[in-house]
Each structure stands twice: as C-alpha cells, then as structure tokens.
Amino acid sequence: MTSLTGDAPVNGGAESMQRATITGWGLCVPPAVLTNSDLETVMDTSDEWIVSRTGIKERRITHTETSDMAAVAARRAMAAAGLEPEQVDLVLVATCSPDQLIPSTAAYVQAILGLGHAACLDVNAACTGFVYALSVANGMIATGVAKHALVIGAEKLTSLLDINDRSTAVLFGDGAGAVVVEAAQGDDGMLALNLGADGSLADALTVTGFATKELEVLENEYRLTMDGREIFRNAVVQMGDAAARAVADAGLTFDDIDLLIPHQANTRIIDATARRMNLPSEKVFVNIGSYGNTSAASIPIALAEALEAGRIKPHAKIVFVAFGGGLTWGAACMQWGERTTPIENSDADLSPTDQTGLELLARRQRERRLRQGAG
Ligand SMILES: CC(C)(COP(=O)(O)OP(=O)(O)OC[C@H]1O[C@@H](n2cnc3c(N)ncnc32)[C@H](O)[C@@H]1OP(=O)(O)O)[C@@H](O)C(=O)NCCC(=O)NCCS
C-alpha cells in the first residue's frame, strides 16, 4: 500500500484513503476534417440544421485504429506528467469503439508504448466512459493497488455510423484524450465522484452485431442506432443531477466551481446543465463545434484544450460530467494541483495521411458493406 495522506471523503466517504489527482494530460485528434458542408454532399442534411440542433460545425475522421490515437494521447499525457514508461502500472481505456473485442485496446496501447507489464483493461460506459474509468483509477490509487494510471478516452465512432441515418451520422467524430492519475499532494485531487445508470433505457442507444447476441436482421451489423429524444430528455436531467451530487459530496456549492468540463454531445444539453448549476458561460468549456461527439474521448480532449487555453488556474475546482449509452451518467469534482503546464511536450503524432474527410467517409462505407458480405 502507498502511504495514506489524504483526509477528505472520496466516493461517498472513504476516509483516510490516498487521494488521487491528474498530473498529465494530452489529446490526439486525427488530421482529416469532415465539415457539415462535406456531409451535405452525401446525405440530406444542412449546416444550418446541424449547428442549430447540436452546435457541431465539423468533426475529425481517422485513418488509424482507436489504439493509435489512444497511444499518441497517452504519450503526450506521460510527457506532461514527466512519467517514464516503467512507472505506469495501470492502463485504462474508456471506449465503445475498440480495435476489436479481444484483446482490450488498453493491451495494444501498453504494447505500443512499451509499458512493461502494466495492468490493462477497457471500460465501456459509452460516452460516460472517461468518468467511469477515472473513478476506477481513483479507487485503485486510493487503495494502493496502482501508483501511476493512464486513463484514456479513445473512439473511432465513425466506423459505427451509417450515412443513411442522418439523425446519427452527423453527430459523432473520432479522437482521443488521456490523463495520468497518481497520488495527490495536500488538499488537491479528487474530491467526489458520482456514478449511475438506468438499464431499463439500455436500448435507447445501441451498436448491434459486435458481440454474441443473435441478430435477426444482418443489415444491422455494426450500426449505431439511437433514440435521440429519449437520450436528450434523460441527459438534461441526469447530467445536472450527477454534477449537483458530486459538488455537494465534495462539500462545495456551485459558486465554488471554477470550470465545468461537460461531455460534448450537444450544446443544448451543455447549456441546460450549466443553467442547472447556475454557471455563467465563461465557467463552461465547450469545443463541440470542432470535434462533434467523441464519446469517451470528449472530456479528456476538452481538459487538454482547457489547460492549453489557460482556463484552469492552480487549485481550481473543476467538475467533469457525462451522460451516455447504458444509459449511464457520472460526475467528478476535483481540486486541480499547482501545475497547469506540461513538464515536457511530446512530439508523438499519428502517421500522416493525404486522405480527405470525405474520402475516409467513403472508405468507412466500403468497409461496412464488406462486413455485411455485400462488397
Ligand atoms: C439527435 C438530436 C440532435 C435531434 O434533435 P431534435 O431537435 O430532437 O430533432 P428531432 O429528432 O425531433 O428531428 C426533427 C426533424 O429533423 C430531422 N432530422 C434528423 N436528423 C437530421 C439531419 N442530420 N439533418 C436534417 N434533418 C434532420 C428529423 O427527420 C425530423 O424531421 P421530421 O420533423 O420531418 O420528422 C437531439 O435529439 C439530440 O441531441 N439528442 C441527444 C443525442 C445524443 O447526445 N446522443 C449521444 C449520447 S451521449
């Protein structure tokens, strides 16, 4: 066990456990951009509809696997934390678009980065995955099971989309973000976590054909389907409630919060959550316009951008909150540490590509047809 120095309640009152914090951060978004105008050329939609209903202007589409983006983001996070590969003893990848079912994407990341025998596992809580994975890392640090965890959110959601379904095809994008989690100093670190789910609404967001469930309609293979209105209704309530519970469990009020970093699914959902928390827009980080919904990757991407933009000051109180398929939700309230700049910068990057967003989208559709035996 590591030494026990923290004294504030974490996760509902575990006194005298080691408090965890974030010491490194990094993002990786693929270079190919797919704009709303691009989508107008391949489906019946419009920039005006997408921007007014969601806030999304463009998204990225990757020429790589999920694990490649995860590894680049992780390398950048490790450099920011000044962490050597042999110090990492836990790799958690939050994803609902893994390279494949077995092995975990975390195992690929471990191999790419040469992380020795660090423990590896994927966490699937859809768009809430990063907050869930953060809570797993927090628990492992708190109990001394792990000392330095890489927590990564990484998604290649464009491979799950059907461009014939305009109600989902315009929403999602690819990318990865990563953080290093380790023991906190003093009063900084994780103050409270709040997680929940409602499995009775599990069918409101599904990807069929990825596992053992028998399929009646083969065309549905690997197709993301969603009841957008049901998700919207629940997201507005549960994001606000989860954030409120985490803030209260941390012994704080909404006035104490310096920055909200919400899952980037829809500006209307973000605005409703901010209203519920009585937070002005300058205390809310929004980058959905550039990346769309990158599911489990959206919060760590936003965190890295918020730090880069100087939006997080030493010892700031911040809240992460997310909602997603499951239906799941989760919030984390933490006090940032002293350091808001990276110890080192990594020049890690994805392999280059000349392919445009539209060319990659066409490739995805060809891959889908091949999987369905029609190609
Ligand atoms: C998906 C979402 C943007 C749809 O917005 P909405 O205001 O609820 O829109 P509706 O579903 O009521 O559809 C309104 C109309 O727009 C149409 N439409 C749907 N997608 C469209 C698109 N991309 N372009 C143009 N029109 C579109 C619909 O067909 C419908 O037309 P109709 O009235 O003629 O039937 C919204 O419900 C949402 O964001 N939900 C949450 C989804 C989410 O975040 N999921 C991830 C979970 S983390």
PDB file of N, CA, C and O in Angstrom, residues 247-271:
ATOM      1  N   VAL A 247     -20.819  17.815  -6.511  1.00  0.00           N
ATOM      2  CA  VAL A 247     -20.430  19.088  -5.878  1.00  0.00           C
ATOM      3  C   VAL A 247     -20.818  19.067  -4.394  1.00  0.00           C
ATOM      4  O   VAL A 247     -20.021  19.436  -3.516  1.00  0.00           O
ATOM      5  N   ALA A 248     -22.017  18.588  -4.102  1.00  0.00           N
ATOM      6  CA  ALA A 248     -22.456  18.529  -2.698  1.00  0.00           C
ATOM      7  C   ALA A 248     -21.597  17.552  -1.901  1.00  0.00           C
ATOM      8  O   ALA A 248     -21.196  17.854  -0.761  1.00  0.00           O
ATOM      9  N   ASP A 249     -21.296  16.369  -2.484  1.00  0.00           N
ATOM     10  CA  ASP A 249     -20.458  15.381  -1.775  1.00  0.00           C
ATOM     11  C   ASP A 249     -19.061  15.927  -1.503  1.00  0.00           C
ATOM     12  O   ASP A 249     -18.382  15.495  -0.569  1.00  0.00           O
ATOM     13  N   ALA A 250     -18.622  16.855  -2.363  1.00  0.00           N
ATOM     14  CA  ALA A 250     -17.299  17.465  -2.154  1.00  0.00           C
ATOM     15  C   ALA A 250     -17.352  18.549  -1.079  1.00  0.00           C
ATOM     16  O   ALA A 250     -16.328  19.142  -0.743  1.00  0.00           O
ATOM     17  N   GLY A 251     -18.553  18.820  -0.567  1.00  0.00           N
ATOM     18  CA  GLY A 251     -18.704  19.860   0.456  1.00  0.00           C
ATOM     19  C   GLY A 251     -18.651  21.255  -0.132  1.00  0.00           C
ATOM     20  O   GLY A 251     -18.318  22.217   0.565  1.00  0.00           O
ATOM     21  N   LEU A 252     -18.991  21.369  -1.434  1.00  0.00           N
ATOM     22  CA  LEU A 252     -18.915  22.663  -2.120  1.00  0.00           C
ATOM     23  C   LEU A 252     -20.300  23.105  -2.577  1.00  0.00           C
ATOM     24  O   LEU A 252     -21.263  22.335  -2.524  1.00  0.00           O
ATOM     25  N   THR A 253     -20.378  24.356  -3.041  1.00  0.00           N
ATOM     26  CA  THR A 253     -21.589  24.838  -3.693  1.00  0.00           C
ATOM     27  C   THR A 253     -21.232  25.160  -5.144  1.00  0.00           C
ATOM     28  O   THR A 253     -20.049  25.245  -5.493  1.00  0.00           O
ATOM     29  N   PHE A 254     -22.248  25.387  -5.967  1.00  0.00           N
ATOM     30  CA  PHE A 254     -21.988  25.702  -7.381  1.00  0.00           C
ATOM     31  C   PHE A 254     -21.107  26.954  -7.512  1.00  0.00           C
ATOM     32  O   PHE A 254     -20.300  27.058  -8.435  1.00  0.00           O
ATOM     33  N   ASP A 255     -21.262  27.898  -6.579  1.00  0.00           N
ATOM     34  CA  ASP A 255     -20.455  29.132  -6.639  1.00  0.00           C
ATOM     35  C   ASP A 255     -18.963  28.857  -6.523  1.00  0.00           C
ATOM     36  O   ASP A 255     -18.134  29.657  -6.958  1.00  0.00           O
ATOM     37  N   ASP A 256     -18.622  27.726  -5.884  1.00  0.00           N
ATOM     38  CA  ASP A 256     -17.196  27.397  -5.701  1.00  0.00           C
ATOM     39  C   ASP A 256     -16.554  26.870  -6.978  1.00  0.00           C
ATOM     40  O   ASP A 256     -15.324  26.776  -7.058  1.00  0.00           O
ATOM     41  N   ILE A 257     -17.377  26.469  -7.963  1.00  0.00           N
ATOM     42  CA  ILE A 257     -16.829  25.781  -9.134  1.00  0.00           C
ATOM     43  C   ILE A 257     -16.230  26.796 -10.114  1.00  0.00           C
ATOM     44  O   ILE A 257     -16.878  27.764 -10.509  1.00  0.00           O
ATOM     45  N   ASP A 258     -14.979  26.551 -10.500  1.00  0.00           N
ATOM     46  CA  ASP A 258     -14.281  27.458 -11.419  1.00  0.00           C
ATOM     47  C   ASP A 258     -14.484  27.070 -12.873  1.00  0.00           C
ATOM     48  O   ASP A 258     -14.477  27.926 -13.757  1.00  0.00           O
ATOM     49  N   LEU A 259     -14.611  25.767 -13.142  1.00  0.00           N
ATOM     50  CA  LEU A 259     -14.799  25.348 -14.534  1.00  0.00           C
ATOM     51  C   LEU A 259     -15.546  24.030 -14.610  1.00  0.00           C
ATOM     52  O   LEU A 259     -15.202  23.056 -13.924  1.00  0.00           O
ATOM     53  N   LEU A 260     -16.573  24.012 -15.463  1.00  0.00           N
ATOM     54  CA  LEU A 260     -17.309  22.776 -15.778  1.00  0.00           C
ATOM     55  C   LEU A 260     -16.788  22.264 -17.114  1.00  0.00           C
ATOM     56  O   LEU A 260     -16.756  23.014 -18.101  1.00  0.00           O
ATOM     57  N   ILE A 261     -16.377  20.993 -17.133  1.00  0.00           N
ATOM     58  CA  ILE A 261     -15.953  20.374 -18.392  1.00  0.00           C
ATOM     59  C   ILE A 261     -16.921  19.236 -18.678  1.00  0.00           C
ATOM     60  O   ILE A 261     -16.756  18.107 -18.198  1.00  0.00           O
ATOM     61  N   PRO A 262     -17.984  19.544 -19.434  1.00  0.00           N
ATOM     62  CA  PRO A 262     -19.015  18.530 -19.682  1.00  0.00           C
ATOM     63  C   PRO A 262     -18.691  17.681 -20.903  1.00  0.00           C
ATOM     64  O   PRO A 262     -17.947  18.111 -21.798  1.00  0.00           O
ATOM     65  N   HIS A 263     -19.278  16.492 -20.953  1.00  0.00           N
ATOM     66  CA  HIS A 263     -19.241  15.693 -22.176  1.00  0.00           C
ATOM     67  C   HIS A 263     -19.861  16.525 -23.296  1.00  0.00           C
ATOM     68  O   HIS A 263     -20.876  17.177 -23.114  1.00  0.00           O
ATOM     69  N   GLN A 264     -19.204  16.482 -24.463  1.00  0.00           N
ATOM     70  CA  GLN A 264     -19.621  17.348 -25.573  1.00  0.00           C
ATOM     71  C   GLN A 264     -20.532  16.561 -26.520  1.00  0.00           C
ATOM     72  O   GLN A 264     -20.060  15.971 -27.494  1.00  0.00           O
ATOM     73  N   ALA A 265     -21.825  16.510 -26.202  1.00  0.00           N
ATOM     74  CA  ALA A 265     -22.772  15.790 -27.059  1.00  0.00           C
ATOM     75  C   ALA A 265     -23.660  16.753 -27.831  1.00  0.00           C
ATOM     76  O   ALA A 265     -24.045  16.473 -28.962  1.00  0.00           O
ATOM     77  N   ASN A 266     -23.988  17.871 -27.199  1.00  0.00           N
ATOM     78  CA  ASN A 266     -24.960  18.778 -27.788  1.00  0.00           C
ATOM     79  C   ASN A 266     -24.921  20.082 -26.977  1.00  0.00           C
ATOM     80  O   ASN A 266     -25.005  20.029 -25.745  1.00  0.00           O
ATOM     81  N   THR A 267     -24.796  21.225 -27.639  1.00  0.00           N
ATOM     82  CA  THR A 267     -24.704  22.492 -26.881  1.00  0.00           C
ATOM     83  C   THR A 267     -25.965  22.742 -26.062  1.00  0.00           C
ATOM     84  O   THR A 267     -25.896  23.338 -24.989  1.00  0.00           O
ATOM     85  N   ARG A 268     -27.113  22.238 -26.551  1.00  0.00           N
ATOM     86  CA  ARG A 268     -28.342  22.482 -25.787  1.00  0.00           C
ATOM     87  C   ARG A 268     -28.322  21.709 -24.459  1.00  0.00           C
ATOM     88  O   ARG A 268     -28.816  22.186 -23.436  1.00  0.00           O
ATOM     89  N   ILE A 269     -27.745  20.485 -24.483  1.00  0.00           N
ATOM     90  CA  ILE A 269     -27.633  19.701 -23.244  1.00  0.00           C
ATOM     91  C   ILE A 269     -26.619  20.373 -22.311  1.00  0.00           C
ATOM     92  O   ILE A 269     -26.831  20.480 -21.100  1.00  0.00           O
ATOM     93  N   ILE A 270     -25.509  20.852 -22.882  1.00  0.00           N
ATOM     94  CA  ILE A 270     -24.490  21.533 -22.066  1.00  0.00           C
ATOM     95  C   ILE A 270     -25.090  22.785 -21.428  1.00  0.00           C
ATOM     96  O   ILE A 270     -24.905  23.047 -20.234  1.00  0.00           O
ATOM     97  N   ASP A 271     -25.830  23.571 -22.223  1.00  0.00           N
ATOM     98  CA  ASP A 271     -26.432  24.805 -21.689  1.00  0.00           C
ATOM     99  C   ASP A 271     -27.394  24.500 -20.543  1.00  0.00           C
ATOM    100  O   ASP A 271     -27.425  25.214 -19.535  1.00  0.00           O
TER     101      ASP A 271
END
